[in-house]
Short mmCIF file of C-alpha atoms in Angstrom, two decimals:
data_model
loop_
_atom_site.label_atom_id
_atom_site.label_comp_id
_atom_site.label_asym_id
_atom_site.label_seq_id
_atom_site.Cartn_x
_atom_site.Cartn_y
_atom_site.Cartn_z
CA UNK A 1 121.84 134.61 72.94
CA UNK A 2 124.53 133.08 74.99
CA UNK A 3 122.78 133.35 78.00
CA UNK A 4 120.01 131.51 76.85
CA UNK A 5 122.01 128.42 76.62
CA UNK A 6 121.65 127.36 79.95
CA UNK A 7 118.12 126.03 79.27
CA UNK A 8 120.13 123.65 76.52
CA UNK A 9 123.04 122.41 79.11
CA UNK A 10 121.48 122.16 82.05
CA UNK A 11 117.96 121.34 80.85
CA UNK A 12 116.34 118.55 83.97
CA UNK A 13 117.67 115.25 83.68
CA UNK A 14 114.63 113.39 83.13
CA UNK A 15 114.07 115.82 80.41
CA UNK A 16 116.44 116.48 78.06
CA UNK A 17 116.93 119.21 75.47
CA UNK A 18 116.23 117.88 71.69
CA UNK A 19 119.91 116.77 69.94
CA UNK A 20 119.55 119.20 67.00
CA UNK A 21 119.24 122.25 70.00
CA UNK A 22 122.28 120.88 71.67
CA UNK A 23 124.53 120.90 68.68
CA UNK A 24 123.19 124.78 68.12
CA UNK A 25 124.28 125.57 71.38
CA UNK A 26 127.36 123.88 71.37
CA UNK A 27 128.52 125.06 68.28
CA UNK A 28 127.74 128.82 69.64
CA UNK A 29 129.75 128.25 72.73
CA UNK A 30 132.09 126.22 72.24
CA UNK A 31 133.23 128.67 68.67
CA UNK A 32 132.08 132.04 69.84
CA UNK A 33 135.42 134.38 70.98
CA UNK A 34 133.88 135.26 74.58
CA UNK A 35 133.17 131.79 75.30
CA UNK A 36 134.94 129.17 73.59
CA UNK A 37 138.38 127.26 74.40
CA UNK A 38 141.79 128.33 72.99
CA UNK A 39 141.81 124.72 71.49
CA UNK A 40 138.99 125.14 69.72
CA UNK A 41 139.43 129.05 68.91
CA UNK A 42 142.38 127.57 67.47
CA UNK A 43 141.26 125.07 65.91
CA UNK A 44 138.50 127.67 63.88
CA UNK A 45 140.92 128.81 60.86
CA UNK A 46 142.14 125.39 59.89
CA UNK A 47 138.38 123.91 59.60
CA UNK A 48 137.27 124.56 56.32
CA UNK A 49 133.80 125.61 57.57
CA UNK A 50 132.18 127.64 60.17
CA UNK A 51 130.28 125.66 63.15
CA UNK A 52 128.12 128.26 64.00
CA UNK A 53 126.24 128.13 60.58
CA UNK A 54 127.31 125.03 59.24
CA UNK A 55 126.56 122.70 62.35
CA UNK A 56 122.92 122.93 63.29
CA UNK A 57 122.25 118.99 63.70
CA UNK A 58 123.98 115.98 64.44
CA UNK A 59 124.01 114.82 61.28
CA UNK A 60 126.12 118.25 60.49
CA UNK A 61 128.94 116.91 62.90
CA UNK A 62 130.08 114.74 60.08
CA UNK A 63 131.41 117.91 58.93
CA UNK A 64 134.33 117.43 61.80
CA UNK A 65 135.26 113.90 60.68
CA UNK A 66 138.40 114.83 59.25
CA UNK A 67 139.56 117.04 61.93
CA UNK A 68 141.84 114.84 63.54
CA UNK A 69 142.97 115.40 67.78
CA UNK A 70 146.01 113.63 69.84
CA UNK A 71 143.94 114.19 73.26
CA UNK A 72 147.29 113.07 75.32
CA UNK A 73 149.17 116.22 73.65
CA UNK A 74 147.29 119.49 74.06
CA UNK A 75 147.52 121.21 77.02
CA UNK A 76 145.16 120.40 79.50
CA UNK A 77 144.07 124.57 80.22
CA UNK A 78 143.90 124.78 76.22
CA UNK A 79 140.52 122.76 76.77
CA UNK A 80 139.02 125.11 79.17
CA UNK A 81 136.38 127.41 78.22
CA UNK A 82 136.96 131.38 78.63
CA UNK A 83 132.51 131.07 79.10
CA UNK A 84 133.82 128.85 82.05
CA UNK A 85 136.33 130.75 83.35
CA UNK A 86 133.32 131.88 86.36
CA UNK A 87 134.93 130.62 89.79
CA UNK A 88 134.42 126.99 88.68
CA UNK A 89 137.27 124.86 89.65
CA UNK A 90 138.64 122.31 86.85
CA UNK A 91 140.26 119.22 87.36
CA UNK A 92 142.08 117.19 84.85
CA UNK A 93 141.44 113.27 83.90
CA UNK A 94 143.46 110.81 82.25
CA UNK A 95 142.39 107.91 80.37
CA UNK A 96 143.43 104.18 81.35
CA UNK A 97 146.48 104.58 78.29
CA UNK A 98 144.77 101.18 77.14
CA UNK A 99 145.90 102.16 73.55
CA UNK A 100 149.25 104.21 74.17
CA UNK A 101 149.44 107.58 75.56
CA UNK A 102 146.79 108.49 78.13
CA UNK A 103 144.15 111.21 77.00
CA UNK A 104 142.64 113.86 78.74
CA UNK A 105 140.08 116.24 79.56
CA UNK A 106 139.22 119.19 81.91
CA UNK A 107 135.96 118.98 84.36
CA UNK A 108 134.64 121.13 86.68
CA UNK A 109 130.25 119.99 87.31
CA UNK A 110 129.09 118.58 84.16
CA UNK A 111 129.88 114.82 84.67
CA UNK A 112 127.94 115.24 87.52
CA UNK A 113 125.05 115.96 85.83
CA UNK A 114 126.00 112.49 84.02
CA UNK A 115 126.36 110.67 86.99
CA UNK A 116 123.03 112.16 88.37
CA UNK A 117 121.30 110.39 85.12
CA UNK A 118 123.03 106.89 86.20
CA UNK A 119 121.54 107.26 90.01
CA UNK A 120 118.54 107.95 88.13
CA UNK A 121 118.65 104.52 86.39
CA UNK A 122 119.65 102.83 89.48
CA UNK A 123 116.49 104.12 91.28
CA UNK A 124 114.91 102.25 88.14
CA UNK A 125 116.78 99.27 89.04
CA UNK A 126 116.34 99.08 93.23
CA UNK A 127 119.81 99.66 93.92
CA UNK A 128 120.75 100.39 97.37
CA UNK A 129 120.52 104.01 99.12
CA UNK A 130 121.82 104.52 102.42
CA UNK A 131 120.00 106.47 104.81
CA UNK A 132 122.44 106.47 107.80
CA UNK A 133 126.71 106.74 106.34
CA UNK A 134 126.80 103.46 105.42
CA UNK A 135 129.73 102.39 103.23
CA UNK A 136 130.45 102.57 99.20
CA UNK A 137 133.79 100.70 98.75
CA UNK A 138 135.24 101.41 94.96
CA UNK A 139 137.66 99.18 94.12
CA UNK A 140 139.60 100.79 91.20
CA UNK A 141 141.61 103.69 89.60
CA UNK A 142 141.53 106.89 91.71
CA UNK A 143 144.56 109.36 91.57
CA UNK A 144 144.48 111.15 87.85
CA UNK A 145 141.15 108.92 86.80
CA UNK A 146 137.77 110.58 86.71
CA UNK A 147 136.35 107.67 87.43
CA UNK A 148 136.90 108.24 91.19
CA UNK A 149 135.47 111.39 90.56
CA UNK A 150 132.23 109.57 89.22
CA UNK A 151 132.44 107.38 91.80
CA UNK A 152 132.02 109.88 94.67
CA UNK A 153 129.69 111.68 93.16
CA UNK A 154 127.44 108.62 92.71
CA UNK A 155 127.92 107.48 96.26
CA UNK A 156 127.46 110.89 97.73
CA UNK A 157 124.11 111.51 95.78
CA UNK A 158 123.03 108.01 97.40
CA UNK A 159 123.90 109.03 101.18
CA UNK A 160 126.87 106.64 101.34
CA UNK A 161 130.40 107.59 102.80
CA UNK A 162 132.92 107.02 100.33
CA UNK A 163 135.90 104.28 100.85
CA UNK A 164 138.63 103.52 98.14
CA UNK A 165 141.03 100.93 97.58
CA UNK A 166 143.40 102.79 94.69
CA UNK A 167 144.36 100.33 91.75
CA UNK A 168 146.66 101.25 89.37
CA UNK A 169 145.72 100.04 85.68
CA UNK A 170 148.55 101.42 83.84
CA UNK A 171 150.55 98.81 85.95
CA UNK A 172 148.49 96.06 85.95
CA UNK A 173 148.06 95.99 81.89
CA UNK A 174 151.94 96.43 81.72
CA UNK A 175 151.88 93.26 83.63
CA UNK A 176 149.46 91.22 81.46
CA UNK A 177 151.25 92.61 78.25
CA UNK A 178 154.49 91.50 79.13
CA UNK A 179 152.97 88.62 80.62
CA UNK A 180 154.05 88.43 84.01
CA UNK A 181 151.74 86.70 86.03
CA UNK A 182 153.33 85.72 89.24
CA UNK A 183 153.65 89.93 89.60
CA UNK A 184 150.17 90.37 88.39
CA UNK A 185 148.77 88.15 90.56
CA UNK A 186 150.91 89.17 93.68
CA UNK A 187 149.44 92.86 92.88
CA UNK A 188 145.63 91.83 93.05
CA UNK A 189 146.29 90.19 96.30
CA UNK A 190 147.65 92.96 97.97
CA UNK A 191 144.37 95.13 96.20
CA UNK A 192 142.35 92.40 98.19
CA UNK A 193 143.67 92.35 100.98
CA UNK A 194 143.04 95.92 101.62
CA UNK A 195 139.40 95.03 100.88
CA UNK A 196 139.58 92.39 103.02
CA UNK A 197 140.60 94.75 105.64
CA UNK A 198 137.90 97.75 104.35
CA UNK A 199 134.82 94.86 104.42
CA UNK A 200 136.01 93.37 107.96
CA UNK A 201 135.93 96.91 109.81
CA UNK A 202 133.69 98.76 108.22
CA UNK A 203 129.79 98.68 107.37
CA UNK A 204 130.33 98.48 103.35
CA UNK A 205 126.88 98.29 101.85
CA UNK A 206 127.77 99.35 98.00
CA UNK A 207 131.21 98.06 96.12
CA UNK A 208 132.03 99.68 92.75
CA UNK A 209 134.70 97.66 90.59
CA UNK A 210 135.67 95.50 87.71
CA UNK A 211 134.27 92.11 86.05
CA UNK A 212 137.97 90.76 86.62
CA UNK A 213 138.18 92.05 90.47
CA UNK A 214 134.76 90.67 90.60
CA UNK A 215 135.96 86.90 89.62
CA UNK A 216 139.12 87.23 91.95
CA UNK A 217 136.75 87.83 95.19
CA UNK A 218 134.54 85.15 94.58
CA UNK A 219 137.86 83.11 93.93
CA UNK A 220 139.19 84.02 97.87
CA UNK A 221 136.83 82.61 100.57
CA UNK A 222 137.55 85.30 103.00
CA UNK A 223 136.77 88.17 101.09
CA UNK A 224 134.01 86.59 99.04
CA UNK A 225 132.24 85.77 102.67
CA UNK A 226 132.50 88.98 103.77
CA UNK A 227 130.78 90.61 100.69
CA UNK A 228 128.12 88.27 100.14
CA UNK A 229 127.12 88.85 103.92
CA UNK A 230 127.39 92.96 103.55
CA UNK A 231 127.02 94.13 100.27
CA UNK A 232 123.69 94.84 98.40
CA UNK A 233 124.67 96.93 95.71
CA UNK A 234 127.79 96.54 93.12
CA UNK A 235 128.35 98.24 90.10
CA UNK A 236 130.84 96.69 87.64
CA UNK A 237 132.49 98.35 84.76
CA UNK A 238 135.88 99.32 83.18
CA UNK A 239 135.80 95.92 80.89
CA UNK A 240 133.75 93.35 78.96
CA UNK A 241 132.13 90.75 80.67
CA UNK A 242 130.07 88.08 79.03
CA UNK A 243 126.82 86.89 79.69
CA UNK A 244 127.72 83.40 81.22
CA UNK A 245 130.18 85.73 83.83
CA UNK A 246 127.37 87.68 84.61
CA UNK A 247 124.79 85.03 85.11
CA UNK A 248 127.42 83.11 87.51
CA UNK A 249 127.19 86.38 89.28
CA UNK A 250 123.81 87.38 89.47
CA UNK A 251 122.16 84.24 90.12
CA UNK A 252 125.28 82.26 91.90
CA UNK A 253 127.85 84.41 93.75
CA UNK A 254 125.13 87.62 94.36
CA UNK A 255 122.07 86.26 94.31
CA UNK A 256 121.02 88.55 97.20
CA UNK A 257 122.94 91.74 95.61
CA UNK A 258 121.54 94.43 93.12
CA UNK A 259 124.33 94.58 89.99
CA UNK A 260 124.22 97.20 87.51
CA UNK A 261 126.85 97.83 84.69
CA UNK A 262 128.37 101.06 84.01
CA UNK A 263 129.79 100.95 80.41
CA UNK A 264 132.19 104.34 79.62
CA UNK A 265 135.72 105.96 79.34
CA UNK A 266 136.89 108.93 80.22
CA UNK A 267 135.62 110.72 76.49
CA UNK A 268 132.65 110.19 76.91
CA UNK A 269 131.35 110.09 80.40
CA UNK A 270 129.33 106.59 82.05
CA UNK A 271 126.59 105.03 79.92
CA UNK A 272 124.56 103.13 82.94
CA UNK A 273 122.84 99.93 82.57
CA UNK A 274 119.36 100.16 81.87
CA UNK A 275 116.11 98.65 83.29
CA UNK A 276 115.83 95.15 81.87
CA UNK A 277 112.54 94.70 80.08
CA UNK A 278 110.54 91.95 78.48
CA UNK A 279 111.83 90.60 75.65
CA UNK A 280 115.46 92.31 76.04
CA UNK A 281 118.32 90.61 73.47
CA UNK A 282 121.03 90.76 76.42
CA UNK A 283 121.05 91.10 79.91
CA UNK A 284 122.65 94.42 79.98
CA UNK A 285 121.90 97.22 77.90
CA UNK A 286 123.64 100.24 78.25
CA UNK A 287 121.59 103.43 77.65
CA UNK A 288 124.30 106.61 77.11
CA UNK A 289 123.61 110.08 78.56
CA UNK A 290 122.17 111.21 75.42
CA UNK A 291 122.12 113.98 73.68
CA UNK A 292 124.97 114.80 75.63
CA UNK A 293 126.74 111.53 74.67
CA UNK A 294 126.00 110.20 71.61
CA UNK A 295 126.78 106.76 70.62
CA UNK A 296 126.94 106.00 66.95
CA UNK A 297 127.73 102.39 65.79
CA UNK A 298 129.64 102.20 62.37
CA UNK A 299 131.11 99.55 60.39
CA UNK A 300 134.81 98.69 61.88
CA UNK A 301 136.34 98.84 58.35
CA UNK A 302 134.82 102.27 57.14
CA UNK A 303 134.59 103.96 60.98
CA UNK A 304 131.84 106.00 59.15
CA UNK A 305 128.66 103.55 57.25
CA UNK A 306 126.08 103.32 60.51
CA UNK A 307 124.92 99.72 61.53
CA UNK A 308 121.31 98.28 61.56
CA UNK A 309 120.19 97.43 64.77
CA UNK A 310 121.22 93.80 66.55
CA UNK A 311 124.72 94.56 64.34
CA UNK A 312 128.01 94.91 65.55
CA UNK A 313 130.50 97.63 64.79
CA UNK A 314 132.91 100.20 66.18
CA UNK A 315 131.66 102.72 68.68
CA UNK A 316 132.03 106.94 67.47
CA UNK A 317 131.41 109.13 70.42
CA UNK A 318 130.07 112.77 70.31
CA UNK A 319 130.41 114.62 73.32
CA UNK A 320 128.69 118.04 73.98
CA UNK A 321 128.78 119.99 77.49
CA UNK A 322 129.31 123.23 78.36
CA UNK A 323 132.99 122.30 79.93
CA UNK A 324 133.63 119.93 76.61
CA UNK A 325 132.96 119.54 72.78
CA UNK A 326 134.28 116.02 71.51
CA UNK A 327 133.84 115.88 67.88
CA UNK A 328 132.61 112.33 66.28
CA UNK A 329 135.89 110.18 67.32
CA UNK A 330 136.12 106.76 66.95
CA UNK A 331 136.56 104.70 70.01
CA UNK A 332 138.57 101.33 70.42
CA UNK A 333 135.02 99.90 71.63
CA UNK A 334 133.06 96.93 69.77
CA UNK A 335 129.46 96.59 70.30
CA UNK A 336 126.14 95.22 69.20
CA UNK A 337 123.64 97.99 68.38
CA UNK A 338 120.14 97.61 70.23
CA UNK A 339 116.73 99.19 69.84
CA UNK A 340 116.15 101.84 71.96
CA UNK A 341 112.76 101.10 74.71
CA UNK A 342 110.70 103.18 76.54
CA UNK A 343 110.78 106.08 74.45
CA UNK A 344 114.75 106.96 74.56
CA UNK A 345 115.60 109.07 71.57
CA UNK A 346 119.47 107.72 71.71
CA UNK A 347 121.16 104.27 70.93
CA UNK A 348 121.43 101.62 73.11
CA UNK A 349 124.42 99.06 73.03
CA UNK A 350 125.69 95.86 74.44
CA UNK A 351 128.23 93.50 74.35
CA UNK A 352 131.00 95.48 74.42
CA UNK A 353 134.60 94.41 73.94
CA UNK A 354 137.75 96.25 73.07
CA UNK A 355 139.00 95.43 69.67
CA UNK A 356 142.12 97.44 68.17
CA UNK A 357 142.19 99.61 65.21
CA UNK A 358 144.54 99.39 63.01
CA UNK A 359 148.24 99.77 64.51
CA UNK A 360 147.27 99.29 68.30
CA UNK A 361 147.89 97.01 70.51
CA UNK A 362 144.58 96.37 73.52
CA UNK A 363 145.24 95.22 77.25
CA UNK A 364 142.66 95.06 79.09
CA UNK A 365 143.93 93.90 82.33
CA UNK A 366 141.53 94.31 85.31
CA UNK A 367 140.39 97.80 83.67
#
């Protein structure tokens, strides 16, 4: 039977295996001997019930909302699966540490497959391919982040060569937290003047970065002239931005630029912007990888009672891949629950904003 899972994980990514099937399969890899992770071999005596005949739809993975996981403590090769262990080469990724200790998780292909489903949106969306090495410029976290991972794989898929300028959030949120904004301010100009420098020698064509980067290019003249005359393509991501910001953008700074939002953490993997459509509630909807992410919006005082549609409440993320099982965990993440369109069997969200639970304190910073 295990070897007929492969339909399930790497079913096309315009068609996608049905949720119910997913949570089968993941419950019979992810909890069988030969192929699951020591974490969650581990895991298996303490649960109170058995996944592989107790979880057979998503509505079973309430089952693991008591099971309780500090992602920044287990060891990172704990996480790996012995089914996985085929010549594949893992990497591990950290989380921003918006909250406190940074989390993490092991990858080898399967965020690729996620990042395939965003190019697939931006193909929806007219956003820029190249067809001869031009430039994608991500301005942002590289080093233990996956999100430089996601961001190479995104540009690659789209024929662009790949340019970073490395920012360091952990840094820049100490900064804002302790308010020191002569520092924090002194660091972002030194992050644009090496874009400066990237933009001025270079043919960028594609910039990947933040809403607050965003704001500080159009705020320098030099920079800000050198990417409205280059760049046709920018996807923004990593925090909130509200609707005014992004109209100023669109229509005023860009108005000759494709955007595209990229909500996500490193958990669950990039929920892309969707196609806008008639009638849409917000200009950006995000649309998560699903069944392979699945959003759930709950009330932020229970984390568990599900919200109607156009309602806010606190985002819980299931994860299920091959290389990862996240159980229902709730996120820092506020957003407004939307309809789903065009025939997408997941939930779409918007306006998202970090909000803390109890105990926590949020930065957001630039990311």
């Amino acid at each position: 039977m295990l070897d007929d899972l492969s339909a399930v994980f790497e079913a096309p990514i315009d068609s996608p295996p049905d949720a119910d099937e997913l949570v089968t399969a993941t419950m019979t890899w992810h909890f069988s001997p030969a192929t699951g992770s020591p974490f969650w071999l581990g895991k298996l005596p303490g649960l109170g019930f058995d996944p592989t005949s107790d979880v057979k739809t998503v509505a079973d993975l309430a089952l693991f909302d008591t099971i309780a996981v500090d992602w920044s403590r287990v060891p990172a090769a704990d996480l790996i699966p012995r089914g996985c262990l085929d010549g594949r080469q893992f990497g591990v990724y950290e989380s921003g540490g918006t909250t406190g200790a940074p989390k993490r998780i092991v990858d080898a292909v399967c965020r690729r497959r996620n990042v395939e489903f965003q190019s697939m949106l931006l193909d929806e969306q007219d956003f820029p391919r190249s067809t001869s090495n031009e430039g994608w410029l991500h301005i942002g976290p590289t080093g233990p982040h996956v999100m430089s991972k996601n961001v190479g794989n995104v540009a690659e898929l789209r024929g662009f060569l790949r340019y970073f300028v490395d920012l360091d959030p952990r840094w820049v949120k100490k900064l804002a937290a302790q308010g020191r904004q002569d520092e924090f301010d002194r660091y972002l100009g030194h992050i644009l003047d090496q874009v400066a420098d990237v933009l001025a020698s270079q043919p960028i064509r594609a910039i990947s970065t933040t809403p607050r980067v965003l704001e500080r290019i159009v705020a320098r003249p030099d920079v800000y002239r050198l990417m409205k005359e280059k760049v046709r393509g920018i996807i923004w991501g990593g925090t909130s931005m509200d609707d005014e910001t992004l109209r100023l953008l669109e229509h005023e700074a860009f108005p000759d630029t494709t955007l595209a939002g990229a909500y996500g953490n490193t958990m669950m993997g990039v929920a892309p912007q969707r196609t806008r459509v008639g009638g849409d509630p917000s200009p950006c909807v995000f649309r998560p990888y699903f069944p392979y992410t699945i959003i759930e919006v709950v009330d932020k005082e229970t984390g568990t009672t599900p919200q109607p549609v156009d309602a806010s409440g606190r985002v819980k993320i299931t994860t299920m891949t091959r290389e990862q099982f996240l159980p229902p965990t709730l996120e820092r993440d506020v957003v407004t629950r939307r309809s789903p369109v065009g025939g997408y069997a997941g939930i779409e969200v918007s306006e998202v904003r970090p909000d803390a639970i109890a105990g926590e304190t949020i930065t957001e910073g630039v990311y």
